[in-house]
Amino acid sequence: MTNGTATATGLDARLEAHRVELTGYCYRMLGSSFEAEDAVQDTMIRAWRSFDKFEGRSSLRSWLYRIATNVCLDMLTAGNKRARPMDLTESTPLARAALSPRPDHTWLEPMPDSRVLPATADPAEAAVAKESVRLAFMAALQQLPPKQRAVLLLREVLAWRASEVAELLGTSVASVNSALQRARATLAERRQPGAEASVSDPLDEEQQKLLERYVAAFEGYDMSALTALLHEDAIMTMPPFDLWLTGTGDITGFMTTLGAACAGSRLLPVQVNGLPGFAQYKPDPEAGGFTPWAVQVLEISDGRITGFHCFLDTRRWFPLCRLPLHLEAETDEVEQGA
């Protein structure tokens, strides 16, 4: 191995060591799983090409965050804000329910924990990281101007000092503190549905039993059992459709009418957005077995399910979560990627 090759390999390894945390940062900034991964790849390429200009006045990690922030701010200049259905329309009564899709770039996208949450031995740090990718917090971030978003994330999620953020953004400490105050005020004013969700890490015994009962109710398509698990004001969303439903009656009513083809589904557990979730496979009448239908993300509070969010673009979400694209009828357990 030549010295140049050894140096290149060493730099690759140093850059790759930061990929997961950078993906988490870009995901929070952009609200899109795939745009976040594109942003990190762009960051790595820029870092590689300009590494000879990196003078070590800051840490490699700080330098990468500077590049990633600039990449994200450039991507956000178009002004589009990712959203959830309840950020765009009023809740629709079941009697008027219609499945109207909107373009992909409209929606806040889900993300597997493994791609955005670096391993840490600090439980408090892990808890903050998980809370900061939950759907309600992600939706709230989208309400902030891009630079306020960056300041809030760097200061409150990543715990950078104001002076470090000021240096990264090329501004003053006073400006950083002012942006942080405005960001906090905006989040306080616009409390998002689902913000009260409280999920312990790891799941406590009560939450684990709730999920087990949910799987049994959903796979058995037992609406009475499901009703007992849902909060009376539970919300159901189904991006890319802008329809969202509120309350147990409308949710179970939808599942037995427009959603009746989901009867007999199978669920595999997944960890998405710092919350418990499931990959839903519904029966495949043509090929047999089960075909991907949705990645479900559940919000839980006070022993009930308060949010039931189904992301239906399985061609994108199942590979992202490293999930199989078919289940055989006799398969009870499927090994899946980390």
Short mmCIF file of C-alpha atoms in Angstrom, two decimals:
data_model
loop_
_atom_site.label_atom_id
_atom_site.label_comp_id
_atom_site.label_asym_id
_atom_site.label_seq_id
_atom_site.Cartn_x
_atom_site.Cartn_y
_atom_site.Cartn_z
CA MET A 1 0.00 0.00 0.00
CA THR A 2 1.46 3.37 -0.97
CA ASN A 3 1.58 6.29 1.46
CA GLY A 4 -1.01 8.13 -0.64
CA THR A 5 -3.40 5.19 -0.53
CA ALA A 6 -2.85 4.75 3.20
CA THR A 7 -3.52 8.44 3.77
CA ALA A 8 -6.69 8.30 1.65
CA THR A 9 -7.93 5.22 3.50
CA GLY A 10 -7.26 6.90 6.84
CA LEU A 11 -9.14 10.03 5.81
CA ASP A 12 -12.08 7.96 4.58
CA ALA A 13 -12.28 6.22 7.95
CA ARG A 14 -12.08 9.53 9.85
CA LEU A 15 -14.87 11.04 7.76
CA GLU A 16 -17.06 7.92 7.93
CA ALA A 17 -16.85 7.92 11.73
CA HIS A 18 -19.06 11.03 11.68
CA ARG A 19 -21.61 9.87 9.07
CA VAL A 20 -24.42 8.79 11.43
CA GLU A 21 -24.41 11.94 13.57
CA LEU A 22 -24.13 14.15 10.48
CA THR A 23 -27.06 12.32 8.90
CA GLY A 24 -29.07 12.95 12.07
CA TYR A 25 -28.22 16.65 11.95
CA CYS A 26 -29.06 17.00 8.24
CA TYR A 27 -32.27 15.03 8.72
CA ARG A 28 -33.40 17.39 11.47
CA MET A 29 -32.51 20.36 9.27
CA LEU A 30 -34.21 19.09 6.11
CA GLY A 31 -37.05 16.84 7.30
CA SER A 32 -36.27 14.37 4.51
CA SER A 33 -34.53 11.01 4.87
CA PHE A 34 -33.14 10.94 1.36
CA GLU A 35 -32.22 14.62 1.17
CA ALA A 36 -30.35 14.17 4.46
CA GLU A 37 -28.31 11.31 3.05
CA ASP A 38 -27.62 13.33 -0.11
CA ALA A 39 -26.51 16.28 2.03
CA VAL A 40 -24.11 14.13 4.02
CA GLN A 41 -22.66 12.62 0.86
CA ASP A 42 -22.15 16.14 -0.51
CA THR A 43 -20.52 17.10 2.81
CA MET A 44 -18.12 14.15 2.60
CA ILE A 45 -17.17 14.96 -1.00
CA ARG A 46 -16.55 18.63 -0.15
CA ALA A 47 -14.49 17.64 2.89
CA TRP A 48 -12.43 15.20 0.84
CA ARG A 49 -11.75 17.73 -1.91
CA SER A 50 -10.78 20.55 0.43
CA PHE A 51 -9.05 18.58 3.18
CA ASP A 52 -5.67 20.00 2.19
CA LYS A 53 -7.07 23.43 3.18
CA PHE A 54 -8.23 22.19 6.59
CA GLU A 55 -5.71 23.76 8.91
CA GLY A 56 -6.84 22.13 12.13
CA ARG A 57 -7.88 25.38 13.78
CA SER A 58 -11.06 23.55 14.80
CA SER A 59 -11.74 19.85 15.25
CA LEU A 60 -12.51 17.73 12.21
CA ARG A 61 -16.02 17.24 13.64
CA SER A 62 -16.65 21.00 13.89
CA TRP A 63 -15.33 21.50 10.37
CA LEU A 64 -17.68 18.81 9.02
CA TYR A 65 -20.64 20.39 10.80
CA ARG A 66 -19.75 23.74 9.21
CA ILE A 67 -19.76 22.14 5.76
CA ALA A 68 -22.98 20.20 6.47
CA THR A 69 -24.73 23.34 7.73
CA ASN A 70 -23.82 25.24 4.58
CA VAL A 71 -25.01 22.35 2.42
CA CYS A 72 -28.36 22.25 4.26
CA LEU A 73 -28.83 26.02 4.15
CA ASP A 74 -28.21 25.93 0.40
CA MET A 75 -30.78 23.15 0.02
CA LEU A 76 -33.34 25.10 2.07
CA THR A 77 -33.15 28.28 0.01
CA ALA A 78 -36.15 27.10 -2.01
CA GLY A 79 -38.22 27.72 1.13
CA ASN A 80 -40.16 24.45 1.11
CA LYS A 81 -41.19 23.24 4.56
CA ARG A 82 -41.79 19.55 5.10
CA ALA A 83 -45.07 18.92 6.88
CA ARG A 84 -47.45 16.34 8.30
CA PRO A 85 -51.07 16.11 7.12
CA MET A 86 -52.36 17.92 10.23
CA ASP A 87 -50.05 20.86 9.46
CA LEU A 88 -51.80 21.42 6.12
CA THR A 89 -55.50 20.61 6.44
CA GLU A 90 -58.28 20.17 8.95
CA SER A 91 -59.19 16.72 10.21
CA THR A 92 -61.62 15.00 7.85
CA PRO A 93 -64.72 13.17 9.13
CA LEU A 94 -64.88 9.59 7.90
CA ALA A 95 -68.03 10.35 5.88
CA ARG A 96 -65.99 12.76 3.71
CA ALA A 97 -62.75 10.78 3.66
CA ALA A 98 -60.97 10.80 0.30
CA LEU A 99 -57.44 9.66 -0.52
CA SER A 100 -55.80 12.63 -2.23
CA PRO A 101 -52.02 12.32 -2.60
CA ARG A 102 -49.60 15.24 -2.59
CA PRO A 103 -46.07 15.28 -4.05
CA ASP A 104 -43.27 13.58 -2.10
CA HIS A 105 -41.51 16.86 -1.32
CA THR A 106 -44.56 17.95 0.72
CA TRP A 107 -44.06 15.47 3.53
CA LEU A 108 -41.95 15.11 6.60
CA GLU A 109 -40.32 11.72 6.05
CA PRO A 110 -39.62 8.89 8.51
CA MET A 111 -36.10 7.74 9.34
CA PRO A 112 -34.78 4.54 10.97
CA ASP A 113 -33.03 5.20 14.28
CA SER A 114 -29.95 3.27 13.15
CA ARG A 115 -29.21 5.84 10.42
CA VAL A 116 -29.38 8.96 12.62
CA LEU A 117 -28.73 8.04 16.26
CA PRO A 118 -25.06 7.35 17.03
CA ALA A 119 -24.29 4.83 19.76
CA THR A 120 -23.63 6.48 23.13
CA ALA A 121 -23.07 5.22 26.65
CA ASP A 122 -24.74 8.31 28.13
CA PRO A 123 -28.47 7.61 28.73
CA ALA A 124 -29.31 11.32 29.01
CA GLU A 125 -27.57 12.08 25.71
CA ALA A 126 -29.34 9.15 24.05
CA ALA A 127 -32.73 10.37 25.34
CA VAL A 128 -32.19 13.90 23.97
CA ALA A 129 -31.13 12.47 20.61
CA LYS A 130 -34.24 10.27 20.38
CA GLU A 131 -36.60 13.06 21.39
CA SER A 132 -35.07 15.33 18.75
CA VAL A 133 -36.02 13.01 15.85
CA ARG A 134 -39.59 12.32 16.99
CA LEU A 135 -42.20 13.35 14.48
CA ALA A 136 -43.73 16.14 16.57
CA PHE A 137 -40.37 17.81 17.22
CA MET A 138 -39.33 17.36 13.60
CA ALA A 139 -42.57 18.99 12.46
CA ALA A 140 -41.98 21.89 14.85
CA LEU A 141 -38.44 22.39 13.51
CA GLN A 142 -39.88 22.84 10.03
CA GLN A 143 -41.66 25.99 11.26
CA LEU A 144 -38.33 27.72 11.97
CA PRO A 145 -36.29 29.74 9.48
CA PRO A 146 -33.25 27.69 8.42
CA LYS A 147 -30.63 29.56 10.46
CA GLN A 148 -32.78 29.49 13.60
CA ARG A 149 -33.21 25.76 13.00
CA ALA A 150 -29.42 25.31 12.85
CA VAL A 151 -28.87 27.38 16.00
CA LEU A 152 -31.49 25.46 17.97
CA LEU A 153 -30.08 22.09 16.92
CA LEU A 154 -26.46 23.01 17.57
CA ARG A 155 -27.17 24.62 20.95
CA GLU A 156 -29.93 22.43 22.43
CA VAL A 157 -29.56 19.05 20.75
CA LEU A 158 -25.80 18.90 20.22
CA ALA A 159 -24.97 21.10 23.26
CA TRP A 160 -22.49 23.37 21.48
CA ARG A 161 -21.44 26.58 23.19
CA ALA A 162 -22.80 29.84 21.78
CA SER A 163 -19.28 30.88 20.82
CA GLU A 164 -18.80 27.66 18.83
CA VAL A 165 -22.09 28.17 16.97
CA ALA A 166 -21.20 31.80 16.25
CA GLU A 167 -17.88 30.73 14.76
CA LEU A 168 -19.53 28.01 12.67
CA LEU A 169 -22.16 30.40 11.29
CA GLY A 170 -19.78 33.34 10.94
CA THR A 171 -21.82 35.56 13.24
CA SER A 172 -21.76 36.98 16.78
CA VAL A 173 -22.61 35.32 20.08
CA ALA A 174 -25.35 37.93 20.58
CA SER A 175 -26.88 36.99 17.23
CA VAL A 176 -26.78 33.30 18.14
CA ASN A 177 -28.46 33.94 21.50
CA SER A 178 -31.13 36.07 19.86
CA ALA A 179 -31.84 33.41 17.23
CA LEU A 180 -32.10 30.76 19.95
CA GLN A 181 -34.61 32.86 21.92
CA ARG A 182 -36.76 33.41 18.82
CA ALA A 183 -36.63 29.70 17.95
CA ARG A 184 -37.68 28.70 21.46
CA ALA A 185 -40.56 31.20 21.37
CA THR A 186 -41.80 29.88 18.02
CA LEU A 187 -41.74 26.27 19.25
CA ALA A 188 -43.61 27.25 22.42
CA GLU A 189 -46.31 29.04 20.40
CA ARG A 190 -46.76 26.22 17.89
CA ARG A 191 -47.00 23.14 20.02
CA GLN A 192 -47.37 20.19 17.66
CA PRO A 193 -49.82 17.27 17.96
CA GLY A 194 -47.84 14.38 19.39
CA ALA A 195 -45.51 16.60 21.43
CA GLU A 196 -46.79 15.00 24.64
CA ALA A 197 -45.80 11.50 23.49
CA SER A 198 -43.70 9.86 26.15
CA VAL A 199 -41.82 6.69 25.32
CA SER A 200 -39.21 5.35 27.69
CA ASP A 201 -35.90 3.97 26.46
CA PRO A 202 -35.90 1.05 26.62
CA LEU A 203 -39.66 0.51 26.63
CA ASP A 204 -41.02 -0.09 30.10
CA GLU A 205 -43.12 -3.16 30.84
CA GLU A 206 -46.44 -1.33 30.42
CA GLN A 207 -45.44 0.09 27.04
CA GLN A 208 -44.15 -3.28 25.85
CA LYS A 209 -47.44 -4.94 26.78
CA LEU A 210 -49.35 -2.15 25.02
CA LEU A 211 -47.42 -2.85 21.82
CA GLU A 212 -47.97 -6.59 22.13
CA ARG A 213 -51.72 -5.98 22.49
CA TYR A 214 -51.58 -3.62 19.51
CA VAL A 215 -49.93 -6.26 17.30
CA ALA A 216 -52.53 -8.84 18.33
CA ALA A 217 -55.40 -6.41 17.69
CA PHE A 218 -54.08 -5.21 14.33
CA GLU A 219 -53.11 -8.62 12.97
CA GLY A 220 -56.46 -9.99 14.15
CA TYR A 221 -58.17 -6.85 12.76
CA ASP A 222 -60.11 -6.70 16.01
CA MET A 223 -61.58 -3.20 16.10
CA SER A 224 -62.93 -3.54 19.64
CA ALA A 225 -59.49 -4.49 20.93
CA LEU A 226 -57.88 -1.69 18.92
CA THR A 227 -60.36 0.86 20.24
CA ALA A 228 -59.36 -0.09 23.79
CA LEU A 229 -55.73 0.77 22.98
CA LEU A 230 -56.31 4.09 21.23
CA HIS A 231 -56.71 7.40 23.03
CA GLU A 232 -60.15 8.85 22.35
CA ASP A 233 -58.49 11.73 20.45
CA ALA A 234 -55.91 9.57 18.66
CA ILE A 235 -54.71 10.79 15.26
CA MET A 236 -54.14 8.66 12.17
CA THR A 237 -52.15 9.95 9.18
CA MET A 238 -51.24 8.28 5.86
CA PRO A 239 -48.73 10.24 3.77
CA PRO A 240 -48.64 10.76 0.80
CA PHE A 241 -52.39 11.28 1.31
CA ASP A 242 -53.34 14.54 3.01
CA LEU A 243 -56.27 12.88 4.79
CA TRP A 244 -55.98 12.58 8.57
CA LEU A 245 -58.50 11.21 11.02
CA THR A 246 -59.20 11.93 14.68
CA GLY A 247 -60.86 9.66 17.23
CA THR A 248 -61.34 5.94 17.61
CA GLY A 249 -64.64 5.83 15.70
CA ASP A 250 -63.30 7.40 12.52
CA ILE A 251 -60.00 5.49 12.66
CA THR A 252 -61.57 2.05 13.09
CA GLY A 253 -64.34 2.99 10.67
CA PHE A 254 -61.75 3.82 8.02
CA MET A 255 -59.92 0.56 8.65
CA THR A 256 -63.06 -1.47 8.01
CA THR A 257 -64.09 0.48 4.88
CA LEU A 258 -61.44 2.20 2.73
CA GLY A 259 -58.72 0.31 4.58
CA ALA A 260 -60.40 -3.08 4.65
CA ALA A 261 -57.71 -4.67 2.45
CA CYS A 262 -55.34 -4.45 5.45
CA ALA A 263 -57.21 -7.24 7.25
CA GLY A 264 -54.92 -10.21 7.79
CA SER A 265 -51.76 -8.09 7.77
CA ARG A 266 -48.50 -9.03 9.49
CA LEU A 267 -46.36 -6.61 11.51
CA LEU A 268 -42.58 -6.63 12.05
CA PRO A 269 -41.10 -4.29 14.69
CA VAL A 270 -38.91 -1.39 13.57
CA GLN A 271 -37.33 1.55 15.40
CA VAL A 272 -38.20 4.76 13.59
CA ASN A 273 -37.91 8.41 14.67
CA GLY A 274 -37.08 7.46 18.26
CA LEU A 275 -40.47 5.78 18.54
CA PRO A 276 -41.81 2.22 18.35
CA GLY A 277 -42.99 1.25 14.90
CA PHE A 278 -43.93 -1.61 12.66
CA ALA A 279 -43.46 -2.63 9.07
CA GLN A 280 -46.91 -3.61 7.85
CA TYR A 281 -47.27 -6.32 5.22
CA LYS A 282 -50.75 -6.98 3.84
CA PRO A 283 -51.88 -10.18 2.11
CA ASP A 284 -50.78 -10.49 -1.51
CA PRO A 285 -53.66 -12.23 -3.37
CA GLU A 286 -51.64 -12.55 -6.60
CA ALA A 287 -48.20 -13.78 -5.46
CA GLY A 288 -49.26 -15.27 -2.14
CA GLY A 289 -47.66 -14.39 1.16
CA PHE A 290 -47.49 -10.74 2.16
CA THR A 291 -46.48 -7.56 0.37
CA PRO A 292 -45.16 -4.30 1.95
CA TRP A 293 -47.83 -1.72 2.66
CA ALA A 294 -46.70 0.80 5.28
CA VAL A 295 -44.16 1.78 7.89
CA GLN A 296 -46.22 2.57 10.98
CA VAL A 297 -44.88 4.95 13.63
CA LEU A 298 -46.73 5.00 16.97
CA GLU A 299 -46.93 7.79 19.54
CA ILE A 300 -47.81 6.72 23.08
CA SER A 301 -48.92 8.73 26.11
CA ASP A 302 -50.36 7.63 29.45
CA GLY A 303 -50.76 4.02 28.41
CA ARG A 304 -52.66 4.71 25.17
CA ILE A 305 -51.72 5.16 21.52
CA THR A 306 -52.17 8.82 20.64
CA GLY A 307 -50.64 8.85 17.16
CA PHE A 308 -50.82 6.22 14.44
CA HIS A 309 -48.80 7.37 11.43
CA CYS A 310 -48.62 5.20 8.31
CA PHE A 311 -46.02 6.04 5.65
CA LEU A 312 -47.19 4.28 2.51
CA ASP A 313 -44.36 4.75 -0.01
CA THR A 314 -42.98 1.27 0.60
CA ARG A 315 -40.66 1.35 -2.45
CA ARG A 316 -38.67 3.95 -0.53
CA TRP A 317 -39.21 3.17 3.14
CA PHE A 318 -38.74 -0.60 3.23
CA PRO A 319 -35.25 -0.57 1.63
CA LEU A 320 -34.34 2.39 3.85
CA CYS A 321 -35.29 0.32 6.91
CA ARG A 322 -33.55 -2.78 5.43
CA LEU A 323 -36.81 -4.68 5.39
CA PRO A 324 -37.65 -7.57 3.05
CA LEU A 325 -39.93 -6.78 0.12
CA HIS A 326 -41.96 -9.97 0.52
CA LEU A 327 -42.98 -12.29 3.33
CA GLU A 328 -43.84 -15.90 2.69
CA ALA A 329 -47.16 -17.06 4.11
CA GLU A 330 -45.55 -19.57 6.44
CA THR A 331 -42.88 -17.18 7.73
CA ASP A 332 -43.37 -16.29 11.37
CA GLU A 333 -40.06 -14.58 11.95
CA VAL A 334 -37.84 -12.79 9.46
CA GLU A 335 -34.29 -11.77 10.05
CA GLN A 336 -33.84 -8.15 9.17
CA GLY A 337 -30.92 -5.77 8.96
CA ALA A 338 -29.80 -3.68 11.91
#
